[in-house]
CSV table of N, CA and C in Angstrom, one decimal:
chain,number,residue,atom,x,y,z
A,1,MET,N,63.0,66.0,-70.3
A,1,MET,CA,62.9,64.7,-69.7
A,1,MET,C,63.0,63.6,-70.7
A,2,GLU,N,63.6,62.5,-70.4
A,2,GLU,CA,63.8,61.4,-71.3
A,2,GLU,C,63.3,60.1,-70.8
A,3,VAL,N,62.6,59.4,-71.6
A,3,VAL,CA,62.1,58.1,-71.2
A,3,VAL,C,63.2,57.1,-71.2
A,4,ILE,N,63.5,56.5,-70.1
A,4,ILE,CA,64.7,55.5,-70.0
A,4,ILE,C,64.2,54.1,-70.3
A,5,ASN,N,63.1,53.7,-69.7
A,5,ASN,CA,62.5,52.4,-69.9
A,5,ASN,C,61.2,52.5,-70.5
A,6,LYS,N,61.1,52.2,-71.8
A,6,LYS,CA,59.8,52.3,-72.5
A,6,LYS,C,58.9,51.2,-72.0
A,7,MET,N,57.6,51.4,-72.1
A,7,MET,CA,56.6,50.3,-71.7
A,7,MET,C,56.8,49.2,-72.7
A,8,VAL,N,57.0,48.0,-72.2
A,8,VAL,CA,57.2,46.8,-73.0
A,8,VAL,C,55.9,46.1,-73.3
A,9,THR,N,55.0,46.1,-72.3
A,9,THR,CA,53.8,45.4,-72.4
A,9,THR,C,52.7,45.9,-71.4
A,10,LEU,N,51.5,45.6,-71.7
A,10,LEU,CA,50.4,46.0,-70.8
A,10,LEU,C,50.3,45.0,-69.7
A,11,LEU,N,50.0,45.4,-68.5
A,11,LEU,CA,49.9,44.5,-67.3
A,11,LEU,C,48.5,44.5,-66.7
A,12,PRO,N,48.1,43.3,-66.3
A,12,PRO,CA,46.8,43.3,-65.6
A,12,PRO,C,47.0,43.9,-64.2
A,13,ASN,N,45.9,44.4,-63.6
A,13,ASN,CA,46.0,45.0,-62.3
A,13,ASN,C,46.6,44.0,-61.2
A,14,VAL,N,46.3,42.7,-61.5
A,14,VAL,CA,46.8,41.7,-60.5
A,14,VAL,C,48.3,41.8,-60.5
A,15,GLU,N,49.0,41.9,-61.6
A,15,GLU,CA,50.5,41.9,-61.6
A,15,GLU,C,51.0,43.3,-61.1
A,16,VAL,N,50.2,44.3,-61.4
A,16,VAL,CA,50.6,45.7,-60.9
A,16,VAL,C,50.6,45.7,-59.4
A,17,LEU,N,49.6,45.1,-58.8
A,17,LEU,CA,49.5,45.0,-57.3
A,17,LEU,C,50.6,44.2,-56.8
A,18,LYS,N,50.9,43.1,-57.4
A,18,LYS,CA,52.0,42.2,-57.0
A,18,LYS,C,53.4,43.0,-57.0
A,19,ILE,N,53.6,43.7,-58.1
A,19,ILE,CA,54.9,44.5,-58.2
A,19,ILE,C,54.9,45.6,-57.1
A,20,ILE,N,53.8,46.3,-56.9
A,20,ILE,CA,53.7,47.3,-55.9
A,20,ILE,C,54.0,46.8,-54.5
A,21,ASN,N,53.4,45.6,-54.2
A,21,ASN,CA,53.6,45.0,-52.9
A,21,ASN,C,55.1,44.6,-52.7
A,22,GLU,N,55.7,44.1,-53.8
A,22,GLU,CA,57.1,43.7,-53.7
A,22,GLU,C,58.0,44.9,-53.5
A,23,THR,N,57.7,46.0,-54.2
A,23,THR,CA,58.5,47.2,-54.1
A,23,THR,C,58.3,47.8,-52.7
A,24,ARG,N,57.1,47.8,-52.2
A,24,ARG,CA,56.8,48.3,-50.8
A,24,ARG,C,57.6,47.5,-49.8
A,25,ALA,N,57.7,46.2,-50.0
A,25,ALA,CA,58.4,45.4,-49.0
A,25,ALA,C,59.9,45.7,-49.1
A,26,ARG,N,60.5,45.9,-50.3
A,26,ARG,CA,61.9,46.3,-50.4
A,26,ARG,C,62.1,47.7,-49.8
A,27,GLU,N,61.2,48.6,-50.0
A,27,GLU,CA,61.3,50.0,-49.4
A,27,GLU,C,61.3,50.0,-47.9
A,28,THR,N,60.4,49.2,-47.3
A,28,THR,CA,60.3,49.1,-45.9
A,28,THR,C,61.6,48.5,-45.2
A,29,LYS,N,62.3,47.7,-46.0
A,29,LYS,CA,63.5,47.0,-45.4
A,29,LYS,C,64.7,48.0,-45.4
A,30,LYS,N,64.6,49.1,-46.2
A,30,LYS,CA,65.6,50.1,-46.2
A,30,LYS,C,65.6,50.9,-44.9
A,31,LYS,N,66.7,51.5,-44.6
A,31,LYS,CA,66.7,52.4,-43.4
A,31,LYS,C,65.9,53.7,-43.7
A,32,LYS,N,65.4,54.3,-42.7
A,32,LYS,CA,64.5,55.4,-42.8
A,32,LYS,C,65.0,56.5,-43.7
A,33,HIS,N,66.3,56.9,-43.6
A,33,HIS,CA,66.9,58.0,-44.3
A,33,HIS,C,67.2,57.5,-45.8
A,34,ASP,N,67.2,56.3,-46.1
A,34,ASP,CA,67.4,55.8,-47.5
A,34,ASP,C,66.1,55.6,-48.3
A,35,GLN,N,65.0,55.7,-47.6
A,35,GLN,CA,63.7,55.6,-48.3
A,35,GLN,C,63.3,56.8,-49.0
A,36,ASP,N,62.7,56.6,-50.2
A,36,ASP,CA,62.2,57.8,-51.0
A,36,ASP,C,60.8,58.0,-50.6
A,37,SER,N,60.5,59.2,-50.0
A,37,SER,CA,59.2,59.5,-49.5
A,37,SER,C,58.2,59.6,-50.6
A,38,LYS,N,58.5,60.2,-51.7
A,38,LYS,CA,57.6,60.3,-52.8
A,38,LYS,C,57.2,58.9,-53.4
A,39,LEU,N,58.2,58.0,-53.5
A,39,LEU,CA,57.9,56.7,-54.0
A,39,LEU,C,57.0,56.0,-53.0
A,40,SER,N,57.3,56.1,-51.7
A,40,SER,CA,56.5,55.5,-50.7
A,40,SER,C,55.0,55.9,-50.7
A,41,THR,N,54.8,57.2,-50.9
A,41,THR,CA,53.5,57.8,-51.1
A,41,THR,C,52.8,57.2,-52.3
A,42,LEU,N,53.5,57.2,-53.4
A,42,LEU,CA,52.9,56.7,-54.6
A,42,LEU,C,52.5,55.2,-54.5
A,43,LEU,N,53.4,54.4,-53.9
A,43,LEU,CA,53.1,53.0,-53.7
A,43,LEU,C,51.9,52.8,-52.7
A,44,PHE,N,51.9,53.6,-51.7
A,44,PHE,CA,50.8,53.5,-50.7
A,44,PHE,C,49.4,53.8,-51.4
A,45,GLU,N,49.4,55.0,-52.1
A,45,GLU,CA,48.2,55.4,-52.7
A,45,GLU,C,47.7,54.4,-53.8
A,46,THR,N,48.6,53.9,-54.6
A,46,THR,CA,48.2,53.0,-55.7
A,46,THR,C,47.8,51.7,-55.1
A,47,SER,N,48.5,51.2,-54.1
A,47,SER,CA,48.1,50.0,-53.4
A,47,SER,C,46.7,50.1,-52.7
A,48,SER,N,46.5,51.2,-52.1
A,48,SER,CA,45.2,51.5,-51.4
A,48,SER,C,44.0,51.4,-52.5
A,49,TYR,N,44.3,52.1,-53.6
A,49,TYR,CA,43.2,52.1,-54.7
A,49,TYR,C,43.0,50.6,-55.2
A,50,LEU,N,44.0,49.9,-55.5
A,50,LEU,CA,43.9,48.6,-56.1
A,50,LEU,C,43.3,47.6,-55.1
A,51,ASN,N,43.5,47.8,-53.8
A,51,ASN,CA,42.9,46.9,-52.8
A,51,ASN,C,41.4,47.1,-52.6
A,52,GLN,N,40.9,48.2,-53.2
A,52,GLN,CA,39.5,48.5,-53.1
A,52,GLN,C,38.7,47.9,-54.3
A,53,THR,N,39.5,47.4,-55.3
A,53,THR,CA,38.9,46.8,-56.5
A,53,THR,C,38.9,45.3,-56.4
A,54,PRO,N,38.2,44.6,-57.4
A,54,PRO,CA,38.1,43.2,-57.3
A,54,PRO,C,39.5,42.5,-57.4
A,55,VAL,N,40.5,43.2,-57.8
A,55,VAL,CA,41.9,42.6,-57.9
A,55,VAL,C,42.4,42.2,-56.5
A,56,ALA,N,41.9,42.7,-55.5
A,56,ALA,CA,42.3,42.4,-54.1
A,56,ALA,C,42.1,40.9,-53.8
A,57,SER,N,41.0,40.3,-54.4
A,57,SER,CA,40.7,39.0,-54.1
A,57,SER,C,41.2,38.0,-55.2
A,58,GLN,N,42.1,38.4,-56.0
A,58,GLN,CA,42.5,37.6,-57.1
A,58,GLN,C,44.0,37.4,-57.1
A,59,ASN,N,44.5,36.5,-57.9
A,59,ASN,CA,45.9,36.3,-58.1
A,59,ASN,C,46.2,36.0,-59.6
A,60,GLU,N,47.5,35.8,-59.9
A,60,GLU,CA,47.8,35.6,-61.3
A,60,GLU,C,47.2,34.4,-61.9
A,61,GLU,N,47.1,33.3,-61.1
A,61,GLU,CA,46.5,32.1,-61.7
A,61,GLU,C,45.0,32.4,-62.1
A,62,HIS,N,44.3,33.2,-61.3
A,62,HIS,CA,43.0,33.5,-61.6
A,62,HIS,C,42.9,34.2,-62.9
A,63,PHE,N,43.8,35.2,-63.1
A,63,PHE,CA,43.9,35.9,-64.4
A,63,PHE,C,44.1,35.0,-65.6
A,64,CYS,N,45.0,34.0,-65.4
A,64,CYS,CA,45.3,33.1,-66.5
A,64,CYS,C,44.1,32.2,-66.8
A,65,LYS,N,43.4,31.8,-65.8
A,65,LYS,CA,42.2,30.9,-66.1
A,65,LYS,C,41.1,31.8,-66.7
A,66,LEU,N,41.0,33.0,-66.3
A,66,LEU,CA,40.0,33.9,-66.9
A,66,LEU,C,40.3,34.1,-68.4
A,67,VAL,N,41.5,34.2,-68.7
A,67,VAL,CA,41.9,34.3,-70.1
A,67,VAL,C,41.5,33.1,-70.9
A,68,GLU,N,41.7,31.9,-70.3
A,68,GLU,CA,41.3,30.6,-70.9
A,68,GLU,C,39.8,30.6,-71.2
A,69,VAL,N,39.1,31.0,-70.2
A,69,VAL,CA,37.6,31.0,-70.3
A,69,VAL,C,37.2,32.0,-71.4
A,70,LEU,N,37.9,33.1,-71.6
A,70,LEU,CA,37.5,34.1,-72.6
A,70,LEU,C,38.1,33.8,-74.0
A,71,LYS,N,39.0,32.9,-74.1
A,71,LYS,CA,39.6,32.6,-75.5
A,71,LYS,C,38.6,32.3,-76.6
A,72,PRO,N,37.6,31.4,-76.3
A,72,PRO,CA,36.7,31.0,-77.4
A,72,PRO,C,35.9,32.2,-77.9
A,73,VAL,N,35.8,33.3,-77.2
A,73,VAL,CA,35.0,34.5,-77.6
A,73,VAL,C,35.7,35.3,-78.6
A,74,LYS,N,37.0,35.1,-78.8
A,74,LYS,CA,37.9,35.8,-79.8
A,74,LYS,C,37.9,37.3,-79.5
A,75,LEU,N,38.3,37.7,-78.4
A,75,LEU,CA,38.5,39.1,-78.0
A,75,LEU,C,40.0,39.4,-78.2
A,76,THR,N,40.2,40.7,-78.4
A,76,THR,CA,41.6,41.2,-78.5
A,76,THR,C,42.3,41.1,-77.2
A,77,GLN,N,43.6,41.2,-77.2
A,77,GLN,CA,44.3,41.2,-75.9
A,77,GLN,C,43.9,42.3,-75.0
A,78,ALA,N,43.8,43.5,-75.6
A,78,ALA,CA,43.4,44.7,-74.8
A,78,ALA,C,42.0,44.5,-74.2
A,79,GLU,N,41.1,43.9,-75.0
A,79,GLU,CA,39.7,43.7,-74.4
A,79,GLU,C,39.7,42.7,-73.3
A,80,ILE,N,40.5,41.7,-73.4
A,80,ILE,CA,40.6,40.7,-72.3
A,80,ILE,C,41.2,41.4,-71.1
A,81,LEU,N,42.2,42.2,-71.3
A,81,LEU,CA,42.8,42.9,-70.2
A,81,LEU,C,41.9,43.8,-69.5
A,82,GLN,N,41.1,44.5,-70.3
A,82,GLN,CA,40.1,45.5,-69.7
A,82,GLN,C,39.0,44.7,-68.9
A,83,ILE,N,38.6,43.6,-69.5
A,83,ILE,CA,37.5,42.8,-68.8
A,83,ILE,C,38.1,42.3,-67.4
A,84,ALA,N,39.4,41.8,-67.5
A,84,ALA,CA,40.0,41.3,-66.2
A,84,ALA,C,40.2,42.5,-65.2
A,85,ASN,N,40.6,43.6,-65.7
A,85,ASN,CA,40.8,44.7,-64.7
A,85,ASN,C,39.5,45.4,-64.2
A,86,LEU,N,38.6,45.6,-65.1
A,86,LEU,CA,37.4,46.4,-64.8
A,86,LEU,C,36.3,45.5,-64.2
A,87,ARG,N,36.2,44.2,-64.6
A,87,ARG,CA,35.2,43.3,-64.1
A,87,ARG,C,33.8,44.0,-64.4
A,88,PRO,N,33.5,44.1,-65.7
A,88,PRO,CA,32.2,44.8,-66.0
A,88,PRO,C,31.0,44.0,-65.4
A,89,SER,N,30.0,44.8,-64.9
A,89,SER,CA,28.9,44.1,-64.3
A,89,SER,C,27.6,44.3,-65.0
A,90,SER,N,27.7,45.0,-66.2
A,90,SER,CA,26.5,45.2,-67.0
A,90,SER,C,26.8,45.1,-68.4
A,91,SER,N,25.7,44.9,-69.2
A,91,SER,CA,25.9,44.7,-70.7
A,91,SER,C,26.5,46.0,-71.3
A,92,ILE,N,26.1,47.1,-70.7
A,92,ILE,CA,26.6,48.4,-71.3
A,92,ILE,C,28.1,48.5,-71.1
A,93,GLU,N,28.5,48.2,-69.9
A,93,GLU,CA,30.0,48.2,-69.6
A,93,GLU,C,30.7,47.3,-70.5
A,94,LEU,N,30.2,46.1,-70.8
A,94,LEU,CA,30.8,45.2,-71.7
A,94,LEU,C,30.9,45.7,-73.1
A,95,GLN,N,29.8,46.3,-73.6
A,95,GLN,CA,29.8,46.9,-74.9
A,95,GLN,C,30.7,48.0,-75.1
A,96,LEU,N,31.0,48.8,-74.0
A,96,LEU,CA,32.0,49.8,-74.0
A,96,LEU,C,33.4,49.3,-74.1
A,97,ILE,N,33.6,48.1,-73.6
A,97,ILE,CA,34.9,47.5,-73.6
A,97,ILE,C,35.2,46.8,-75.0
A,98,ILE,N,34.2,46.1,-75.5
A,98,ILE,CA,34.4,45.3,-76.7
A,98,ILE,C,34.0,46.2,-77.9
A,99,GLU,N,34.9,46.4,-78.8
A,99,GLU,CA,34.6,47.2,-80.0
A,99,GLU,C,33.7,46.4,-80.9
A,100,ASP,N,32.7,47.0,-81.5
A,100,ASP,CA,31.7,46.4,-82.4
A,100,ASP,C,31.2,45.1,-81.7
A,101,CYS,N,30.8,45.2,-80.5
A,101,CYS,CA,30.4,44.0,-79.7
A,101,CYS,C,29.3,43.2,-80.4
A,102,GLU,N,28.2,43.9,-80.9
A,102,GLU,CA,27.1,43.1,-81.4
A,102,GLU,C,27.4,42.5,-82.8
A,103,GLU,N,28.3,43.1,-83.5
A,103,GLU,CA,28.7,42.5,-84.8
A,103,GLU,C,29.7,41.4,-84.7
A,104,ARG,N,30.6,41.5,-83.7
A,104,ARG,CA,31.7,40.5,-83.6
A,104,ARG,C,31.3,39.3,-82.8
A,105,ILE,N,30.5,39.5,-81.8
A,105,ILE,CA,30.2,38.4,-80.9
A,105,ILE,C,28.8,37.8,-81.0
A,106,LYS,N,28.7,36.5,-81.1
A,106,LYS,CA,27.4,35.9,-81.3
A,106,LYS,C,26.6,36.0,-80.0
A,107,THR,N,25.3,35.8,-80.2
A,107,THR,CA,24.4,35.9,-79.0
A,107,THR,C,24.7,34.9,-77.9
A,108,GLU,N,25.1,33.7,-78.3
A,108,GLU,CA,25.5,32.7,-77.2
A,108,GLU,C,26.7,33.2,-76.5
A,109,GLU,N,27.7,33.7,-77.2
A,109,GLU,CA,28.9,34.2,-76.5
A,109,GLU,C,28.6,35.4,-75.6
A,110,GLN,N,27.6,36.3,-76.1
A,110,GLN,CA,27.2,37.4,-75.2
A,110,GLN,C,26.6,36.9,-74.0
A,111,LEU,N,25.7,35.9,-74.1
A,111,LEU,CA,25.1,35.3,-72.9
A,111,LEU,C,26.1,34.7,-72.0
A,112,GLU,N,27.1,34.0,-72.6
A,112,GLU,CA,28.2,33.4,-71.8
A,112,GLU,C,29.0,34.5,-71.0
A,113,LEU,N,29.3,35.6,-71.7
A,113,LEU,CA,30.0,36.7,-71.1
A,113,LEU,C,29.1,37.4,-70.0
A,114,LYS,N,27.8,37.4,-70.2
A,114,LYS,CA,26.9,38.0,-69.2
A,114,LYS,C,26.9,37.1,-68.0
A,115,SER,N,26.9,35.8,-68.2
A,115,SER,CA,26.8,34.8,-67.0
A,115,SER,C,28.2,34.9,-66.3
A,116,LEU,N,29.3,35.2,-67.0
A,116,LEU,CA,30.6,35.4,-66.4
A,116,LEU,C,30.5,36.6,-65.5
A,117,GLN,N,29.9,37.7,-66.0
A,117,GLN,CA,29.7,38.9,-65.3
A,117,GLN,C,28.9,38.7,-64.0
A,118,CYS,N,27.9,37.9,-64.1
A,118,CYS,CA,27.0,37.6,-62.9
A,118,CYS,C,27.9,36.8,-61.9
A,119,TYR,N,28.7,35.9,-62.5
A,119,TYR,CA,29.5,35.1,-61.6
A,119,TYR,C,30.5,36.0,-60.8
A,120,HIS,N,31.1,36.9,-61.5
A,120,HIS,CA,32.1,37.8,-60.8
A,120,HIS,C,31.4,38.7,-59.8
A,121,ARG,N,30.2,39.2,-60.2
A,121,ARG,CA,29.4,40.0,-59.2
A,121,ARG,C,29.1,39.2,-58.0
A,122,TRP,N,28.6,38.0,-58.2
A,122,TRP,CA,28.2,37.1,-57.1
A,122,TRP,C,29.4,36.8,-56.2
A,123,ARG,N,30.6,36.5,-56.9
A,123,ARG,CA,31.8,36.2,-56.1
A,123,ARG,C,32.3,37.4,-55.3
A,124,GLN,N,32.2,38.6,-55.9
A,124,GLN,CA,32.7,39.7,-55.2
A,124,GLN,C,31.7,40.0,-54.0
A,125,ASN,N,30.4,39.9,-54.1
A,125,ASN,CA,29.5,40.0,-53.0
A,125,ASN,C,29.8,39.0,-51.9
A,126,LEU,N,30.0,37.8,-52.3
A,126,LEU,CA,30.3,36.7,-51.4
A,126,LEU,C,31.6,37.1,-50.6
A,127,TRP,N,32.6,37.5,-51.3
A,127,TRP,CA,33.8,37.8,-50.7
A,127,TRP,C,33.7,39.0,-49.7
A,128,THR,N,32.9,40.0,-50.0
A,128,THR,CA,32.8,41.1,-49.1
A,128,THR,C,31.9,40.7,-47.9
A,129,ARG,N,31.0,39.7,-48.0
A,129,ARG,CA,30.1,39.3,-46.9
A,129,ARG,C,30.8,38.3,-46.0
A,130,ALA,N,31.7,37.5,-46.6
A,130,ALA,CA,32.4,36.5,-45.8
A,130,ALA,C,33.2,37.1,-44.7
A,131,LYS,N,33.1,36.6,-43.5
A,131,LYS,CA,33.9,37.2,-42.4
A,131,LYS,C,35.3,36.7,-42.2
A,132,GLN,N,35.5,35.4,-42.6
A,132,GLN,CA,36.8,34.8,-42.4
A,132,GLN,C,37.4,34.5,-43.8
A,133,PRO,N,38.7,34.7,-44.0
A,133,PRO,CA,39.3,34.3,-45.3
A,133,PRO,C,39.0,32.8,-45.7
A,134,THR,N,38.9,31.9,-44.7
A,134,THR,CA,38.7,30.5,-45.0
A,134,THR,C,37.3,30.3,-45.6
A,135,ASP,N,36.3,31.1,-45.1
A,135,ASP,CA,34.9,31.1,-45.6
A,135,ASP,C,34.9,31.5,-47.0
A,136,ARG,N,35.7,32.6,-47.3
A,136,ARG,CA,35.7,33.1,-48.7
A,136,ARG,C,36.3,32.0,-49.6
A,137,LYS,N,37.4,31.5,-49.2
A,137,LYS,CA,38.1,30.5,-50.1
A,137,LYS,C,37.2,29.3,-50.3
A,138,ARG,N,36.6,28.8,-49.3
A,138,ARG,CA,35.7,27.6,-49.4
A,138,ARG,C,34.5,27.8,-50.3
A,139,ALA,N,33.9,29.0,-50.1
A,139,ALA,CA,32.7,29.3,-51.0
A,139,ALA,C,33.1,29.5,-52.4
A,140,ASN,N,34.2,30.2,-52.6
A,140,ASN,CA,34.7,30.4,-54.0
A,140,ASN,C,35.1,29.1,-54.7
A,141,THR,N,35.8,28.2,-53.9
A,141,THR,CA,36.2,27.0,-54.5
A,141,THR,C,35.0,26.1,-54.9
A,142,GLU,N,34.0,26.0,-54.1
A,142,GLU,CA,32.8,25.2,-54.4
A,142,GLU,C,32.1,25.8,-55.6
A,143,TYR,N,32.0,27.1,-55.7
A,143,TYR,CA,31.3,27.7,-56.8
A,143,TYR,C,32.1,27.6,-58.1
A,144,ASP,N,33.4,27.8,-58.0
A,144,ASP,CA,34.2,27.7,-59.2
A,144,ASP,C,34.1,26.3,-59.8
A,145,ARG,N,34.2,25.3,-58.9
A,145,ARG,CA,34.2,23.9,-59.4
A,145,ARG,C,32.8,23.7,-60.1
A,146,ALA,N,31.7,24.2,-59.5
A,146,ALA,CA,30.4,23.9,-60.1
A,146,ALA,C,30.2,24.7,-61.4
A,147,TYR,N,30.8,26.0,-61.5
A,147,TYR,CA,30.6,26.8,-62.6
A,147,TYR,C,31.5,26.5,-63.8
A,148,PHE,N,32.8,26.4,-63.5
A,148,PHE,CA,33.8,26.2,-64.5
A,148,PHE,C,34.3,24.8,-64.7
A,149,GLY,N,34.1,23.9,-63.7
A,149,GLY,CA,34.6,22.6,-63.7
A,149,GLY,C,36.1,22.6,-63.2
A,150,PHE,N,36.6,23.7,-62.8
A,150,PHE,CA,37.9,23.8,-62.1
A,150,PHE,C,37.9,25.0,-61.2
A,151,VAL,N,38.9,25.1,-60.4
A,151,VAL,CA,38.9,26.2,-59.4
A,151,VAL,C,39.7,27.3,-59.9
A,152,LEU,N,39.1,28.6,-59.9
A,152,LEU,CA,39.8,29.7,-60.4
A,152,LEU,C,40.9,30.2,-59.5
A,153,ALA,N,40.6,30.3,-58.3
A,153,ALA,CA,41.7,30.8,-57.3
A,153,ALA,C,41.0,31.0,-56.0
């Protein structure tokens, strides 16, 4: 077996889900006999998994703004990507993601990251409790503006 297209870059789960949804849309437009059943299964399973994670309530703009918020902490690109994808909810999870966390990151920055974790936990809980998409968006917008000074998404 030969690798035809090498991996060029790492992608956040937000972009992966977008690509999967676009590919699924293209596949469903094809005639039934032209569709690849294995590809359809793979797309369905991956999409189902990603839709059960926090990425389901995010978009690319949200990821970009999260990167802006994390820039002052001086994390590596891989660490930022893992934080965006995994949404750590505890200090232990954060320390597993950030190499030499206690040595590299000041106490104030750790507190900032912990408050960001609390924010994402709160937002995810709110999102799952809200019954209507408009309720979710309104609550998220108000909290984002109060917390960050701008709206994440």
